[in-house]
């Protein structure tokens, strides 16, 4: 299952083989994927209907964002029943059929496990909040007021205080996200038992793993100290006291012993605030916790400045900064832990808009370049729905276009309440980084609503669906779709792509992201031009085999705008 540090003659670590290292994962955000019944909301039967499309793409695993019963304050990341399917998404029979069909096509399914918090409509919280001596009281984190106010100054990830006062019992409960997402109290062994039981429930159904939502936040510093207040801030930063907390590794080891080790699963922890050192523990090669984590350093290189706060910005990240982060992770986990590789997901803007160039001229070329850059690195690659057809960010014309609680709350806080920025500035930040960019419906074809639904979509379709859609991509042999299919095939063909060591190249360049992978006598050279201009690159010599490129012909010593090139040689 895990890698071991057996330096071979060349001094290169030999990775232990595992199916989840060889796999490519495709993330589905069910609400926005495909609607089969015309209610404007994607559903499980919609996914089942499109499994052949995913088979064509060649992916190995689906990561399914939450499909459990939920009042949808945060689109399913607020769960009210872990053993039932969200009404809008279908039934348990639909789920079983989807799982069976996927397995028949050789596709595994990894579920989202959201257990840092539940919905406030979950039975446990309904009980817990009903009285101070209810048997479920300690399932959540309740505190007395401090001088008539919140127990500390922590800010929730979705703006405002992380504490909500509950009139009935005169105490506050902690919610790191929305107030409808109370944090579970993992200190309570009964809570851990409940979580392990529900995991068992899904494992017995035959699912293939878990993506664990903010799993780095399950153990809180029990002193609950005030956090540092950042520029312009009203509240304090809770991250130092909720991320990578004192007992998180103990809890995950317990989960591993109790559940994970008993099944053949793939596990990936979403690890807000994770450092390299912490990741080496979560994803330790000894297999005692998880297989890998999602880190956020490469998506967080740009932060808001001036009147704009936190993640809200219109600035584009610099390749050299991203490369610095990713190379650090590639080298830092070598022989210790396994990396996950991603450009985007349901919480991030679209990859091609953020890191590439989504203009008509360069969209396809730069989307392919980004794909090469990521998929040739060492780790398990994740594709977010629509990335494989080069879907782009959308444009927000007013707050009316927003569905995401994070955006809506941020707008209310910064524009309406604090008045530290204005409507247009905020909307332009939304165009750049809002989560709803990723949540506009999957663009299937050029018919009404992009073929997503026959009804009224729950969120506005990106107006560019007439040209950017799956049907058009499937008909065009040069599309982003077929390029992803080729990349996935290469991964399944050449072990050097999966198991080879990583060596950074051209680290001084502001334009070219290049690296080498080695396994035995195989040497893979990868170079990607992140700019719209020619760039010098002397890495490719005659005699090697060109494995894949977004250009049909190459010029010696030069990479064209957004050109990506991969060459295989023998040493
Ligand atoms: O996201 C956790 C997380 O770290 C987010 O706050 C992330 O930083 C933010 O969305 C970026 O803008 C997970 C889920 O992926 C997200 O969809 C949920 O809203 C959140 O947890 C609460 O469950």
mmCIF file of N, CA, C and O in Angstrom, residues 21 34 131 144 165 240 242 279 305 322 361 364-365 387 454 511 547 552 564-565:
data_model
loop_
_atom_site.group_PDB
_atom_site.id
_atom_site.type_symbol
_atom_site.label_atom_id
_atom_site.label_comp_id
_atom_site.label_asym_id
_atom_site.label_seq_id
_atom_site.Cartn_x
_atom_site.Cartn_y
_atom_site.Cartn_z
ATOM 1 N N UNK A 21 -2.172 5.165 -6.716
ATOM 2 C CA UNK A 21 -1.076 5.985 -7.245
ATOM 3 C C UNK A 21 -1.131 6.017 -8.768
ATOM 4 O O UNK A 21 -0.719 6.981 -9.402
ATOM 5 N N UNK A 34 -25.371 16.815 -14.060
ATOM 6 C CA UNK A 34 -26.387 16.474 -15.072
ATOM 7 C C UNK A 34 -27.716 16.222 -14.377
ATOM 8 O O UNK A 34 -27.792 15.431 -13.429
ATOM 9 N N UNK A 131 -31.275 20.870 25.272
ATOM 10 C CA UNK A 131 -31.089 21.201 26.691
ATOM 11 C C UNK A 131 -29.637 20.958 27.084
ATOM 12 O O UNK A 131 -28.924 20.208 26.425
ATOM 13 N N UNK A 144 -19.759 28.753 27.377
ATOM 14 C CA UNK A 144 -20.455 29.858 28.046
ATOM 15 C C UNK A 144 -20.028 31.169 27.392
ATOM 16 O O UNK A 144 -18.906 31.277 26.895
ATOM 17 N N UNK A 165 -24.864 32.117 19.202
ATOM 18 C CA UNK A 165 -25.548 32.059 20.492
ATOM 19 C C UNK A 165 -26.854 31.291 20.345
ATOM 20 O O UNK A 165 -27.574 31.462 19.364
ATOM 21 N N UNK A 240 -4.665 28.798 13.501
ATOM 22 C CA UNK A 240 -3.593 28.206 14.333
ATOM 23 C C UNK A 240 -4.133 27.274 15.424
ATOM 24 O O UNK A 240 -3.400 26.445 15.934
ATOM 25 N N UNK A 242 -7.264 25.536 15.182
ATOM 26 C CA UNK A 242 -8.171 24.463 14.736
ATOM 27 C C UNK A 242 -7.541 23.539 13.690
ATOM 28 O O UNK A 242 -8.026 22.431 13.480
ATOM 29 N N UNK A 279 1.836 17.131 6.464
ATOM 30 C CA UNK A 279 1.387 16.235 5.394
ATOM 31 C C UNK A 279 2.125 14.909 5.463
ATOM 32 O O UNK A 279 1.557 13.845 5.211
ATOM 33 N N UNK A 305 -5.642 42.372 -1.215
ATOM 34 C CA UNK A 305 -4.814 43.455 -0.685
ATOM 35 C C UNK A 305 -5.632 44.736 -0.697
ATOM 36 O O UNK A 305 -6.644 44.828 -1.365
ATOM 37 N N UNK A 322 3.948 29.575 -7.986
ATOM 38 C CA UNK A 322 3.267 28.283 -7.965
ATOM 39 C C UNK A 322 4.288 27.158 -8.079
ATOM 40 O O UNK A 322 4.238 26.157 -7.365
ATOM 41 N N UNK A 361 -8.251 32.813 -28.354
ATOM 42 C CA UNK A 361 -7.034 32.390 -29.039
ATOM 43 C C UNK A 361 -6.245 31.318 -28.266
ATOM 44 O O UNK A 361 -5.714 30.388 -28.860
ATOM 45 N N UNK A 364 -7.686 26.748 -25.544
ATOM 46 C CA UNK A 364 -7.444 25.318 -25.736
ATOM 47 C C UNK A 364 -5.964 24.981 -25.508
ATOM 48 O O UNK A 364 -5.622 24.044 -24.787
ATOM 49 N N UNK A 365 -5.099 25.783 -26.104
ATOM 50 C CA UNK A 365 -3.660 25.505 -25.991
ATOM 51 C C UNK A 365 -3.202 25.598 -24.535
ATOM 52 O O UNK A 365 -2.472 24.735 -24.041
ATOM 53 N N UNK A 387 -13.205 20.655 -16.509
ATOM 54 C CA UNK A 387 -11.802 20.990 -16.791
ATOM 55 C C UNK A 387 -11.360 20.286 -18.074
ATOM 56 O O UNK A 387 -10.585 20.842 -18.864
ATOM 57 N N UNK A 454 -33.612 20.216 -18.459
ATOM 58 C CA UNK A 454 -34.738 20.674 -19.283
ATOM 59 C C UNK A 454 -35.542 21.712 -18.510
ATOM 60 O O UNK A 454 -36.453 22.325 -19.041
ATOM 61 N N UNK A 511 9.047 31.980 -16.994
ATOM 62 C CA UNK A 511 8.097 31.619 -18.043
ATOM 63 C C UNK A 511 7.906 30.115 -18.221
ATOM 64 O O UNK A 511 6.810 29.657 -18.537
ATOM 65 N N UNK A 547 6.393 12.252 -26.384
ATOM 66 C CA UNK A 547 5.243 11.490 -25.871
ATOM 67 C C UNK A 547 3.926 12.214 -26.078
ATOM 68 O O UNK A 547 2.921 11.614 -26.433
ATOM 69 N N UNK A 552 1.904 20.577 -32.935
ATOM 70 C CA UNK A 552 2.144 19.464 -33.867
ATOM 71 C C UNK A 552 3.600 19.391 -34.287
ATOM 72 O O UNK A 552 4.148 18.326 -34.553
ATOM 73 N N UNK A 564 3.601 22.935 -24.546
ATOM 74 C CA UNK A 564 4.017 21.938 -23.559
ATOM 75 C C UNK A 564 4.613 20.769 -24.314
ATOM 76 O O UNK A 564 4.061 20.327 -25.325
ATOM 77 N N UNK A 565 5.730 20.287 -23.826
ATOM 78 C CA UNK A 565 6.393 19.195 -24.540
ATOM 79 C C UNK A 565 6.893 18.156 -23.541
ATOM 80 O O UNK A 565 7.388 18.510 -22.463
#
